[in-house]
C-alpha cells in the first residue's frame, strides 16, 4: 500500500514556541505498508535535519524558525506532510 496521509503535529500546538523552550514535532501516516522511514526538512536546507518519526529542538533559538515538513517513505513510495510554520518568540 502506498504511503499517504502524512501529517505533522507540533508540541506546543501550532508550532509557536518561546526561545529557549522545547519544541517537538511528530510525523505520522494514515496509510502505508512496509518499514516506514521518516526525514525532517526545513525550507532552505538541502540536507535532512534528522530522521525518525520525532524531531525535537531542546532549546529553540530564533534561527530555528521557518517552514518545516516531514517526508515518509516505505521504499516504494514517498509522501510529504503539509508544511508547518514554526515561530520562535
mmCIF file with all atom_site columns, C-alpha atoms in Angstrom:
data_model
loop_
_atom_site.group_PDB
_atom_site.id
_atom_site.type_symbol
_atom_site.label_atom_id
_atom_site.label_alt_id
_atom_site.label_comp_id
_atom_site.label_asym_id
_atom_site.label_entity_id
_atom_site.label_seq_id
_atom_site.pdbx_PDB_ins_code
_atom_site.Cartn_x
_atom_site.Cartn_y
_atom_site.Cartn_z
_atom_site.occupancy
_atom_site.B_iso_or_equiv
_atom_site.pdbx_formal_charge
_atom_site.auth_seq_id
_atom_site.auth_comp_id
_atom_site.auth_asym_id
_atom_site.auth_atom_id
_atom_site.pdbx_PDB_model_num
ATOM 1  C CA . UNK A 1 1  ? 0.000  0.000  0.000  1.00 0.00 ? 1  UNK A CA 1
ATOM 2  C CA . UNK A 1 2  ? 1.488  3.385  -0.953 1.00 0.00 ? 2  UNK A CA 1
ATOM 3  C CA . UNK A 1 3  ? 2.341  5.919  1.734  1.00 0.00 ? 3  UNK A CA 1
ATOM 4  C CA . UNK A 1 4  ? -0.389 8.565  2.039  1.00 0.00 ? 4  UNK A CA 1
ATOM 5  C CA . UNK A 1 5  ? -1.968 10.940 4.510  1.00 0.00 ? 5  UNK A CA 1
ATOM 6  C CA . UNK A 1 6  ? 1.297  12.147 6.038  1.00 0.00 ? 6  UNK A CA 1
ATOM 7  C CA . UNK A 1 7  ? 0.607  14.589 8.866  1.00 0.00 ? 7  UNK A CA 1
ATOM 8  C CA . UNK A 1 8  ? 2.732  16.662 11.184 1.00 0.00 ? 8  UNK A CA 1
ATOM 9  C CA . UNK A 1 9  ? 1.886  17.517 14.790 1.00 0.00 ? 9  UNK A CA 1
ATOM 10 C CA . UNK A 1 10 ? 3.663  20.062 16.981 1.00 0.00 ? 10 UNK A CA 1
ATOM 11 C CA . UNK A 1 11 ? 4.038  20.386 20.735 1.00 0.00 ? 11 UNK A CA 1
ATOM 12 C CA . UNK A 1 12 ? 3.341  23.165 21.660 1.00 0.00 ? 12 UNK A CA 1
ATOM 13 C CA . UNK A 1 13 ? 0.415  23.173 19.192 1.00 0.00 ? 13 UNK A CA 1
ATOM 14 C CA . UNK A 1 14 ? 0.691  25.496 16.222 1.00 0.00 ? 14 UNK A CA 1
ATOM 15 C CA . UNK A 1 15 ? 4.487  25.435 16.246 1.00 0.00 ? 15 UNK A CA 1
ATOM 16 C CA . UNK A 1 16 ? 4.749  28.636 18.312 1.00 0.00 ? 16 UNK A CA 1
ATOM 17 C CA . UNK A 1 17 ? 7.462  28.339 20.936 1.00 0.00 ? 17 UNK A CA 1
ATOM 18 C CA . UNK A 1 18 ? 9.290  30.729 23.252 1.00 0.00 ? 18 UNK A CA 1
ATOM 19 C CA . UNK A 1 19 ? 13.053 30.997 22.710 1.00 0.00 ? 19 UNK A CA 1
ATOM 20 C CA . UNK A 1 20 ? 14.846 28.505 24.958 1.00 0.00 ? 20 UNK A CA 1
ATOM 21 C CA . UNK A 1 21 ? 11.805 26.237 25.273 1.00 0.00 ? 21 UNK A CA 1
ATOM 22 C CA . UNK A 1 22 ? 11.378 22.754 23.829 1.00 0.00 ? 22 UNK A CA 1
ATOM 23 C CA . UNK A 1 23 ? 9.634  22.088 20.527 1.00 0.00 ? 23 UNK A CA 1
ATOM 24 C CA . UNK A 1 24 ? 8.689  18.552 19.500 1.00 0.00 ? 24 UNK A CA 1
ATOM 25 C CA . UNK A 1 25 ? 7.436  17.680 16.024 1.00 0.00 ? 25 UNK A CA 1
ATOM 26 C CA . UNK A 1 26 ? 5.836  14.332 15.246 1.00 0.00 ? 26 UNK A CA 1
ATOM 27 C CA . UNK A 1 27 ? 5.185  12.722 11.875 1.00 0.00 ? 27 UNK A CA 1
ATOM 28 C CA . UNK A 1 28 ? 2.552  10.081 11.183 1.00 0.00 ? 28 UNK A CA 1
ATOM 29 C CA . UNK A 1 29 ? 0.949  8.410  8.186  1.00 0.00 ? 29 UNK A CA 1
ATOM 30 C CA . UNK A 1 30 ? -2.670 7.411  7.569  1.00 0.00 ? 30 UNK A CA 1
ATOM 31 C CA . UNK A 1 31 ? -1.707 4.521  5.275  1.00 0.00 ? 31 UNK A CA 1
ATOM 32 C CA . UNK A 1 32 ? 1.345  2.670  4.018  1.00 0.00 ? 32 UNK A CA 1
ATOM 33 C CA . UNK A 1 33 ? 2.703  -0.824 4.427  1.00 0.00 ? 33 UNK A CA 1
ATOM 34 C CA . UNK A 1 34 ? 6.271  -1.958 4.887  1.00 0.00 ? 34 UNK A CA 1
ATOM 35 C CA . UNK A 1 35 ? 9.011  -0.487 7.037  1.00 0.00 ? 35 UNK A CA 1
ATOM 36 C CA . UNK A 1 36 ? 8.452  3.267  7.186  1.00 0.00 ? 36 UNK A CA 1
ATOM 37 C CA . UNK A 1 37 ? 11.238 5.773  7.463  1.00 0.00 ? 37 UNK A CA 1
ATOM 38 C CA . UNK A 1 38 ? 10.919 9.482  8.130  1.00 0.00 ? 38 UNK A CA 1
ATOM 39 C CA . UNK A 1 39 ? 13.089 12.504 7.448  1.00 0.00 ? 39 UNK A CA 1
ATOM 40 C CA . UNK A 1 40 ? 12.750 16.108 8.584  1.00 0.00 ? 40 UNK A CA 1
ATOM 41 C CA . UNK A 1 41 ? 13.296 19.139 6.398  1.00 0.00 ? 41 UNK A CA 1
ATOM 42 C CA . UNK A 1 42 ? 13.383 22.900 6.805  1.00 0.00 ? 42 UNK A CA 1
ATOM 43 C CA . UNK A 1 43 ? 12.876 25.293 3.933  1.00 0.00 ? 43 UNK A CA 1
ATOM 44 C CA . UNK A 1 44 ? 16.224 26.447 2.581  1.00 0.00 ? 44 UNK A CA 1
ATOM 45 C CA . UNK A 1 45 ? 18.183 23.476 3.959  1.00 0.00 ? 45 UNK A CA 1
ATOM 46 C CA . UNK A 1 46 ? 19.208 20.844 1.425  1.00 0.00 ? 46 UNK A CA 1
ATOM 47 C CA . UNK A 1 47 ? 20.193 18.087 3.856  1.00 0.00 ? 47 UNK A CA 1
ATOM 48 C CA . UNK A 1 48 ? 17.620 16.467 6.152  1.00 0.00 ? 48 UNK A CA 1
ATOM 49 C CA . UNK A 1 49 ? 17.679 17.842 9.700  1.00 0.00 ? 49 UNK A CA 1
ATOM 50 C CA . UNK A 1 50 ? 17.000 14.439 11.231 1.00 0.00 ? 50 UNK A CA 1
ATOM 51 C CA . UNK A 1 51 ? 15.435 11.034 10.663 1.00 0.00 ? 51 UNK A CA 1
ATOM 52 C CA . UNK A 1 52 ? 12.784 9.183  12.635 1.00 0.00 ? 52 UNK A CA 1
ATOM 53 C CA . UNK A 1 53 ? 9.148  9.935  13.489 1.00 0.00 ? 53 UNK A CA 1
ATOM 54 C CA . UNK A 1 54 ? 10.050 12.660 16.022 1.00 0.00 ? 54 UNK A CA 1
ATOM 55 C CA . UNK A 1 55 ? 12.122 15.801 15.735 1.00 0.00 ? 55 UNK A CA 1
ATOM 56 C CA . UNK A 1 56 ? 12.990 17.698 18.897 1.00 0.00 ? 56 UNK A CA 1
ATOM 57 C CA . UNK A 1 57 ? 14.531 21.100 19.485 1.00 0.00 ? 57 UNK A CA 1
ATOM 58 C CA . UNK A 1 58 ? 15.563 21.020 23.142 1.00 0.00 ? 58 UNK A CA 1
ATOM 59 C CA . UNK A 1 59 ? 16.048 24.789 23.338 1.00 0.00 ? 59 UNK A CA 1
ATOM 60 C CA . UNK A 1 60 ? 14.576 26.554 20.333 1.00 0.00 ? 60 UNK A CA 1
ATOM 61 C CA . UNK A 1 61 ? 16.539 29.551 19.073 1.00 0.00 ? 61 UNK A CA 1
ATOM 62 C CA . UNK A 1 62 ? 15.411 32.458 16.918 1.00 0.00 ? 62 UNK A CA 1
ATOM 63 C CA . UNK A 1 63 ? 17.102 30.981 13.839 1.00 0.00 ? 63 UNK A CA 1
ATOM 64 C CA . UNK A 1 64 ? 15.144 27.719 14.221 1.00 0.00 ? 64 UNK A CA 1
ATOM 65 C CA . UNK A 1 65 ? 12.004 29.467 12.958 1.00 0.00 ? 65 UNK A CA 1
ATOM 66 C CA . UNK A 1 66 ? 10.764 28.688 9.475  1.00 0.00 ? 66 UNK A CA 1
ATOM 67 C CA . UNK A 1 67 ? 8.770  26.241 7.435  1.00 0.00 ? 67 UNK A CA 1
ATOM 68 C CA . UNK A 1 68 ? 9.197  22.554 8.293  1.00 0.00 ? 68 UNK A CA 1
ATOM 69 C CA . UNK A 1 69 ? 7.832  19.356 6.796  1.00 0.00 ? 69 UNK A CA 1
ATOM 70 C CA . UNK A 1 70 ? 8.420  15.645 7.202  1.00 0.00 ? 70 UNK A CA 1
ATOM 71 C CA . UNK A 1 71 ? 8.770  13.056 4.478  1.00 0.00 ? 71 UNK A CA 1
ATOM 72 C CA . UNK A 1 72 ? 7.693  9.444  4.908  1.00 0.00 ? 72 UNK A CA 1
ATOM 73 C CA . UNK A 1 73 ? 8.779  6.588  2.672  1.00 0.00 ? 73 UNK A CA 1
ATOM 74 C CA . UNK A 1 74 ? 8.333  2.814  2.634  1.00 0.00 ? 74 UNK A CA 1
ATOM 75 C CA . UNK A 1 75 ? 10.993 2.306  -0.039 1.00 0.00 ? 75 UNK A CA 1
ATOM 76 C CA . UNK A 1 76 ? 8.482  2.235  -2.908 1.00 0.00 ? 76 UNK A CA 1
ATOM 77 C CA . UNK A 1 77 ? 6.549  5.440  -2.381 1.00 0.00 ? 77 UNK A CA 1
ATOM 78 C CA . UNK A 1 78 ? 7.313  8.744  -0.705 1.00 0.00 ? 78 UNK A CA 1
ATOM 79 C CA . UNK A 1 79 ? 4.940  11.409 0.590  1.00 0.00 ? 79 UNK A CA 1
ATOM 80 C CA . UNK A 1 80 ? 5.401  14.785 2.280  1.00 0.00 ? 80 UNK A CA 1
ATOM 81 C CA . UNK A 1 81 ? 3.394  16.285 5.105  1.00 0.00 ? 81 UNK A CA 1
ATOM 82 C CA . UNK A 1 82 ? 1.825  19.713 4.658  1.00 0.00 ? 82 UNK A CA 1
ATOM 83 C CA . UNK A 1 83 ? 4.284  22.381 5.813  1.00 0.00 ? 83 UNK A CA 1
ATOM 84 C CA . UNK A 1 84 ? 4.214  23.734 9.350  1.00 0.00 ? 84 UNK A CA 1
ATOM 85 C CA . UNK A 1 85 ? 5.421  27.242 10.080 1.00 0.00 ? 85 UNK A CA 1
ATOM 86 C CA . UNK A 1 86 ? 7.475  27.308 13.301 1.00 0.00 ? 86 UNK A CA 1
ATOM 87 C CA . UNK A 1 87 ? 7.639  30.651 15.106 1.00 0.00 ? 87 UNK A CA 1
ATOM 88 C CA . UNK A 1 88 ? 10.201 31.274 17.854 1.00 0.00 ? 88 UNK A CA 1
ATOM 89 C CA . UNK A 1 89 ? 9.155  34.164 20.088 1.00 0.00 ? 89 UNK A CA 1
#
